[in-house]
Coordinates of C-alpha atoms in Angstrom, one line a residue:
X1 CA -50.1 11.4 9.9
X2 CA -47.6 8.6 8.6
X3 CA -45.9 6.9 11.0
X4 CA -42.0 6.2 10.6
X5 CA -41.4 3.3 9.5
X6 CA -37.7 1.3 10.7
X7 CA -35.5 0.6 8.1
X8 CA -34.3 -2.5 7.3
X9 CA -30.7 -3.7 8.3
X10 CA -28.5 -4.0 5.6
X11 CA -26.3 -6.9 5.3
X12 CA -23.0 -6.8 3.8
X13 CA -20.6 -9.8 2.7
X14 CA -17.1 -10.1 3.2
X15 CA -16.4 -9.4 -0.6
X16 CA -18.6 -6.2 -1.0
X17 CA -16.5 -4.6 2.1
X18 CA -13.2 -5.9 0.9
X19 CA -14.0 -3.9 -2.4
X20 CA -14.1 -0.6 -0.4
X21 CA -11.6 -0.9 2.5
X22 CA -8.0 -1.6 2.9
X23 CA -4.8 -0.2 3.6
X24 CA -5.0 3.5 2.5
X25 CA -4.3 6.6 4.2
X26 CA -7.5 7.5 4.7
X27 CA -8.2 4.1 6.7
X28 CA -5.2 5.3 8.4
X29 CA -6.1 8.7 9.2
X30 CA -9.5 7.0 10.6
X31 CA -8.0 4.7 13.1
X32 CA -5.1 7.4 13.7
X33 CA -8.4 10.0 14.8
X34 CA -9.9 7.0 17.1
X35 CA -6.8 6.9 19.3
X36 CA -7.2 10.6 19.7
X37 CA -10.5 10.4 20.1
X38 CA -9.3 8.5 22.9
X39 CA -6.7 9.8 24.0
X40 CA -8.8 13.2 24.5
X41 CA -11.7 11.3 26.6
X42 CA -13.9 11.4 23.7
X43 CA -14.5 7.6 23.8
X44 CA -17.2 5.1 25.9
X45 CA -14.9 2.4 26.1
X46 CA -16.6 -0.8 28.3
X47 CA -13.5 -3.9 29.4
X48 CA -13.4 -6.4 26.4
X49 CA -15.9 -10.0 26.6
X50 CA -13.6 -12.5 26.2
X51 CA -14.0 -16.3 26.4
X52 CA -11.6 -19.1 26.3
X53 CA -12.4 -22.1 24.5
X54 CA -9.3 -24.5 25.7
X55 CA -10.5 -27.6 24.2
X56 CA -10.4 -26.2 20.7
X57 CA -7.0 -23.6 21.0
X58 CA -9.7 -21.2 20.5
X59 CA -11.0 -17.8 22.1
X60 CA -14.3 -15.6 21.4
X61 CA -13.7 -11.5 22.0
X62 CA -16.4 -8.9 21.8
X63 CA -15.8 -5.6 21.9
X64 CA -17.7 -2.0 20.9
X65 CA -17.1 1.6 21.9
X66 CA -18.6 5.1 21.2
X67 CA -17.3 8.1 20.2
X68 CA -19.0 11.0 20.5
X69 CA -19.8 12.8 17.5
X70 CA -19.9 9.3 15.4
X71 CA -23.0 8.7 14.1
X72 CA -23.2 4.9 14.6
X73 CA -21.0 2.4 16.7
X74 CA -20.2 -1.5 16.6
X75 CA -20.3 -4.3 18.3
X76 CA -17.8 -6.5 17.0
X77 CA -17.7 -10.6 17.9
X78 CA -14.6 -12.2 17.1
X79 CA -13.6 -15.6 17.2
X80 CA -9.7 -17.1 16.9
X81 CA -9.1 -20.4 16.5
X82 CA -5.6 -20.8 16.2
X83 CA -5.9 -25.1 14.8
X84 CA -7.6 -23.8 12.1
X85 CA -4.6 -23.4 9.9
X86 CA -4.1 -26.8 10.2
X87 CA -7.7 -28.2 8.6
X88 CA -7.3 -25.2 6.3
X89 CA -9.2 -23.1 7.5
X90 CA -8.8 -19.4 8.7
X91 CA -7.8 -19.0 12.4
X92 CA -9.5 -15.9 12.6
X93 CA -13.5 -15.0 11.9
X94 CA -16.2 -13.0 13.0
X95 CA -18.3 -10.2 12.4
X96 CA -19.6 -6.5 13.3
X97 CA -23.3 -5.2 13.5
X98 CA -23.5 -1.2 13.9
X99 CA -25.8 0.5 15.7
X100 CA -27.2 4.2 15.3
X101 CA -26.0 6.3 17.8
X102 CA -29.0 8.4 17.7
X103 CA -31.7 5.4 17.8
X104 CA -29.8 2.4 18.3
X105 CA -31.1 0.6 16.0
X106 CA -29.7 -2.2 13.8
X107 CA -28.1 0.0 10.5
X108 CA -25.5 -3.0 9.4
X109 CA -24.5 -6.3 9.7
X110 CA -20.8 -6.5 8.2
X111 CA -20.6 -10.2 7.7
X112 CA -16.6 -9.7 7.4
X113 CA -15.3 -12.7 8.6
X114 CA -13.0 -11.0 11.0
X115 CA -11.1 -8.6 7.8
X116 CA -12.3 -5.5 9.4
X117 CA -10.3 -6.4 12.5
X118 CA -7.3 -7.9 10.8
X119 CA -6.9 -4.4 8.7
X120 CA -7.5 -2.1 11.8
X121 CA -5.1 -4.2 13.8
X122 CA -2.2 -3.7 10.8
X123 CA -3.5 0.1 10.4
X124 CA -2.8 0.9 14.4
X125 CA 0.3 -1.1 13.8
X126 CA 1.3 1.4 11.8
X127 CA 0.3 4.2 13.8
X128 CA 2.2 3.1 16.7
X129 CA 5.2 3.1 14.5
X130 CA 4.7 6.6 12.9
X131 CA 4.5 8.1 16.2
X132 CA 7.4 5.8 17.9
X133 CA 9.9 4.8 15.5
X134 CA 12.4 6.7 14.3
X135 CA 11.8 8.7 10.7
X136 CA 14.4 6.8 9.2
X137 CA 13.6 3.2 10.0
X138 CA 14.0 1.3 6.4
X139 CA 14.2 -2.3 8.0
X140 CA 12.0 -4.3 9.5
X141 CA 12.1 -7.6 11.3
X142 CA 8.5 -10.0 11.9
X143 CA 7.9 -12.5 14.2
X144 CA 5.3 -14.8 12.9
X145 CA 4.7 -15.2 9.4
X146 CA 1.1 -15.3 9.5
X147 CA -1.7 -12.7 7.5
X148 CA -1.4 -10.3 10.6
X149 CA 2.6 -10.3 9.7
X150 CA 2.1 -9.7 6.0
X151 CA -1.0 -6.9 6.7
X152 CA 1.1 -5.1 9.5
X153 CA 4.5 -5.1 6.9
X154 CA 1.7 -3.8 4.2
X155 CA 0.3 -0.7 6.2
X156 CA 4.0 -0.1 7.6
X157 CA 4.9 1.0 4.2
X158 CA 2.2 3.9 4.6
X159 CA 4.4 5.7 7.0
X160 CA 8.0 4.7 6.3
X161 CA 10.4 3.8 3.6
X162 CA 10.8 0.2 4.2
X163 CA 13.1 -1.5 2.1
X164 CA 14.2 -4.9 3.5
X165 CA 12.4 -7.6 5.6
X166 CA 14.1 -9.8 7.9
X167 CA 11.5 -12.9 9.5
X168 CA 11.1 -15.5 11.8
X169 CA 8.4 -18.5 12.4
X170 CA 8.4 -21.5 14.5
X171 CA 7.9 -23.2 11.7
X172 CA 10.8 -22.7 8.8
X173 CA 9.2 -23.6 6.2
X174 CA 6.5 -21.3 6.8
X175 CA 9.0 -18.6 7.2
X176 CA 11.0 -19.5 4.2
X177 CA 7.9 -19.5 2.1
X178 CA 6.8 -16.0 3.7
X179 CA 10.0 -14.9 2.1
X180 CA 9.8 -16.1 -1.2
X181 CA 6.0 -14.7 -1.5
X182 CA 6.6 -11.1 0.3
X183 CA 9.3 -10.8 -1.9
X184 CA 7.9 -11.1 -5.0
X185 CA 4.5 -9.5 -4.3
X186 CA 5.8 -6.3 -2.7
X187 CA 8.8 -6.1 -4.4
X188 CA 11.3 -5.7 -1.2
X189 CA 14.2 -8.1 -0.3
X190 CA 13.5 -10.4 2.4
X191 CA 15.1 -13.1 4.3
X192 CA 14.2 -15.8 6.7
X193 CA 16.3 -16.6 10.1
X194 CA 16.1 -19.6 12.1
X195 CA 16.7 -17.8 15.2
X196 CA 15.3 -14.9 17.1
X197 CA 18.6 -13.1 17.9
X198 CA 19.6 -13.1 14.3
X199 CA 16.0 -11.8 12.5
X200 CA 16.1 -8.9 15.2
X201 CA 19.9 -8.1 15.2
X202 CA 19.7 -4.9 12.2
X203 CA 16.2 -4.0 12.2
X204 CA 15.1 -1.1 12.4
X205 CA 11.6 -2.1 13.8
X206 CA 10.4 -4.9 15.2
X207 CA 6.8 -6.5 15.1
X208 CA 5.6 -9.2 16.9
X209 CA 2.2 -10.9 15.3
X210 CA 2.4 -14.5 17.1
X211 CA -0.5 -15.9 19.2
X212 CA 2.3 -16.9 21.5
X213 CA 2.0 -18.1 25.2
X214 CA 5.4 -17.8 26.3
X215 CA 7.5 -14.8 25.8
X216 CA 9.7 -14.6 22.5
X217 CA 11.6 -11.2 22.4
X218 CA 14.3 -10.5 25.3
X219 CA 15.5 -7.0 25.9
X220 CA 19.4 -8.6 24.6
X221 CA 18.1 -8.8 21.7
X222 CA 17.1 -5.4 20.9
X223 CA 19.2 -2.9 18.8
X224 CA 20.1 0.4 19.6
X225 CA 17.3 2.9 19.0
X226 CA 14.3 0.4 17.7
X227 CA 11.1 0.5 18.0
X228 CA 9.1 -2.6 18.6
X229 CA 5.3 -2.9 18.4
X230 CA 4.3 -5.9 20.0
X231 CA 0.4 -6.9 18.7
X232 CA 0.2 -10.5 19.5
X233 CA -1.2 -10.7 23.3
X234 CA -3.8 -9.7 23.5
X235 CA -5.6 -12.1 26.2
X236 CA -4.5 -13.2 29.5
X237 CA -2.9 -16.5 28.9
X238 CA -1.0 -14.9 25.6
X239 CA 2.8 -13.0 26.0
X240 CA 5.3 -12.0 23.2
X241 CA 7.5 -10.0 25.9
X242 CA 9.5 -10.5 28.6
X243 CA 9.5 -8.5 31.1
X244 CA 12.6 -7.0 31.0
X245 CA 12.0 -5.4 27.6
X246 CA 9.2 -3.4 29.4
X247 CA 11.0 -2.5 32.6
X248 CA 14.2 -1.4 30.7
X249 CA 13.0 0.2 27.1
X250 CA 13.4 4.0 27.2
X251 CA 9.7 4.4 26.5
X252 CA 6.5 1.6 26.6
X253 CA 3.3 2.8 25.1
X254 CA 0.1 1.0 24.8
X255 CA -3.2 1.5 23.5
X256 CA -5.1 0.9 26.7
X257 CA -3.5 0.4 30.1
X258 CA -6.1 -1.1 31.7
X259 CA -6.4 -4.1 28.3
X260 CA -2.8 -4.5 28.7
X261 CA -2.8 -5.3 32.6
X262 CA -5.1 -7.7 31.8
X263 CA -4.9 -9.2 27.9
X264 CA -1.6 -7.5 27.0
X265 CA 2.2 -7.6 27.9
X266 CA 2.1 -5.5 31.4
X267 CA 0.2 -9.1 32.9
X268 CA 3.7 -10.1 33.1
X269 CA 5.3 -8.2 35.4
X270 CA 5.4 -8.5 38.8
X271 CA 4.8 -5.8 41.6
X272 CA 8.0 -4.5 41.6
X273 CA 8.6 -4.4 38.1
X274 CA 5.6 -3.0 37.5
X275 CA 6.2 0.2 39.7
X276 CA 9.9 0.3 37.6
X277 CA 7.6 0.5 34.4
X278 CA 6.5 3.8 33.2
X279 CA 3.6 3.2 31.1
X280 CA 2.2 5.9 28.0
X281 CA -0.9 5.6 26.2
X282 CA -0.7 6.5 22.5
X283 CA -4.1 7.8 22.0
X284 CA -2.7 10.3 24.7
X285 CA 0.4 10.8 23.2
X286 CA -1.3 11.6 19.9
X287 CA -4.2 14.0 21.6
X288 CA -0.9 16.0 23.0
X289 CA 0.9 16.1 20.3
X290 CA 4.1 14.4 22.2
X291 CA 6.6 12.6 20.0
X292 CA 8.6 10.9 22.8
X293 CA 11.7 10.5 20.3
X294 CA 12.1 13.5 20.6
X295 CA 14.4 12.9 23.7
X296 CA 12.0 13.9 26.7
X297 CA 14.4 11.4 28.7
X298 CA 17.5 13.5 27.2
X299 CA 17.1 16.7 27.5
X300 CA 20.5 18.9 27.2
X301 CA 21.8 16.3 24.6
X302 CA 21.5 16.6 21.2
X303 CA 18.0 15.4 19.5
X304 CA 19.8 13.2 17.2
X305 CA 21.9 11.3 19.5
X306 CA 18.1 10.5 21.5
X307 CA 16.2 10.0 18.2
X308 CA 19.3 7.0 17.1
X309 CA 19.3 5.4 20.3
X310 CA 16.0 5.2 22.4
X311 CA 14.2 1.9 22.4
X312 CA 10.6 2.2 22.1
X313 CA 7.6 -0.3 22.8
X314 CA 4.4 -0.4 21.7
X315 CA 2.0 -3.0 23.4
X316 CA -1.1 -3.2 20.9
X317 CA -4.2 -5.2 22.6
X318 CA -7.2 -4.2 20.3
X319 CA -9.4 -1.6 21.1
X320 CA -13.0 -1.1 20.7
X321 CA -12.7 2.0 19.5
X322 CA -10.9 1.0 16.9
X323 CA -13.9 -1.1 15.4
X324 CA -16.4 1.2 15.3
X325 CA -14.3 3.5 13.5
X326 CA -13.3 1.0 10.8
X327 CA -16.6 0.1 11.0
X328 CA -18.1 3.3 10.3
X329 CA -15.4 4.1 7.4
X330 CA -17.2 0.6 5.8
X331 CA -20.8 1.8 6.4
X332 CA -20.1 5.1 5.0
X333 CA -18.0 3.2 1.8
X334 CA -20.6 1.0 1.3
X335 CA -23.4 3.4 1.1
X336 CA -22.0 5.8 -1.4
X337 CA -21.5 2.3 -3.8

């Protein structure tokens, strides 16, 4: 009898896997089934590994999950080094090895250099946004001008109709030549702002994609009936928010409760404030089938009047379960090639 022999573990390069993922709708549909997944219990989900590396401006995350029924899961090491611009030189890297779920052994080493976790980051971006923002919503205004900025404005258009970009950066002239490219690549008009109040002031969405450590967006500064989706913080010394615009939004979602009390925005509130907050998960939201624009605040007045005026928040840390599922999508793309 023939003994089984172990398969070799496959190594893939950034290139190979940028050749069969991006921003499509079936990625979408993939990381729009994880937060279900989720959302329905469906998910081993263990806190995130995450180091500081002060000396450096830099951080090291890892994170994995299983869902049941998925044939393999990741384990996904990331590293963000946020000087990096500055020597020219990516701020974020990293990479994902997946695991059968069966055997657990070594299928795949996706050397990606962190583009499997910038694409599901702009795909749940966009999730958040087709469940929370209002059908409508045709402008958008980002904070940071940055690849996460570009990738989240990219899988935006997947769900809505966008057709004019407002932005902000710290630095101008990063934000003015965010502009200038972002317009002529995707063909929308866009505008840069030198303040906060003003690149917020029409939109119709908000995202925040800054690795900020002091809050940026105030509750003032919010228009009637936006959506925000705040994807920035996402460890404990890192805050886009104050806390005002999560105690006095109409609705705050996030994609893990227990991430955001401890990486995400809800680390900023204080007892008090924190029992004023009532907090939603959207992988439950999604599992339920409850769109909360749909005026569960409002009942008795008309579902327009709610839809045009409620002020939604979504507080995007990262999940696990978002990387194995983008990674899976990769193994599977990669081995019908």
């Amino acid at each position: 009898m023939t003994e089984p022999t172990q398969e070799s573990m496959q190594t893939y390069s950034r290139e190979q896997i940028e050749q069969v993922v991006g921003l499509d709708a079936t990625a979408l549909g993939t990381i729009r089934d994880a937060f279900i997944a989720l959302g329905q219990g469906k998910v081993v989900q263990p806190p995130i590994l995450s180091m500081a590396i002060e000396e450096a401006n830099g951080e090291v995350d890892v994170k994995t999950a299983h869902i049941q029924g998925l044939k393999h899961f990741a384990i996904k090491i990331s590293p963000g080094f946020f000087n990096n611009p500055a020597r020219g030189l990516p701020s974020l890297n990293g990479l994902m090895v997946v695991f059968s779920a069966e055997t657990g052994l070594a299928k795949a080493l996706l050397d990606d250099g962190g583009y499997l976790t910038a694409i599901r980051t702009a795909l749940a971006g966009a999730v958040a946004a087709e469940a929370l923002s209002r059908p409508d919503s045709k402008r958008v205004a980002l904070i940071g001008a940055g690849e996460q900025a570009s990738l989240q404005l990219e899988a935006l258009r997947l769900v809505r109709d966008i057709e004019s970009v407002d932005v902000w950066a710290r630095d101008k002239e990063r934000g003015e030549r965010f502009a200038r490219d972002t317009e002529q690549r995707l063909g929308l008009t866009v505008r840069s702002h030198d303040s906060l109040h003003a690149v917020c002031q029409n939109a119709d969405i908000i995202i925040t994609a800054t690795p900020s450590h002091t809050p940026l967006l105030e509750y003032s500064m919010l228009p009637e009936g936006v959506h925000v989706t705040a994807m920035g913080s996402d460890s404990p010394e890192k805050r886009e928010l104050e806390a005002d615009v999560l105690t006095d939004c109409d609705y705050f979602v996030c994609d893990s409760r227990a991430q955001s009390e401890i990486n995400g925005e809800l680390k900023g509130l204080d007892e008090d404030q924190t029992k004023a907050c009532e907090v939603y998960e959207l992988g439950k939201l999604l599992a339920d089938g409850r769109r909360l624009r749909d005026g569960e605040k409002n009942r008795g007045e008309q579902a327009e009047t709610a839809t045009d005026t409620l002020i939604t928040v979504a507080d995007l840390t990262g999940t696990g379960v978002q990387d194995t599922a983008i990674a899976s999508l990769a193994l599977a793309r990669l081995a019908q090639r």
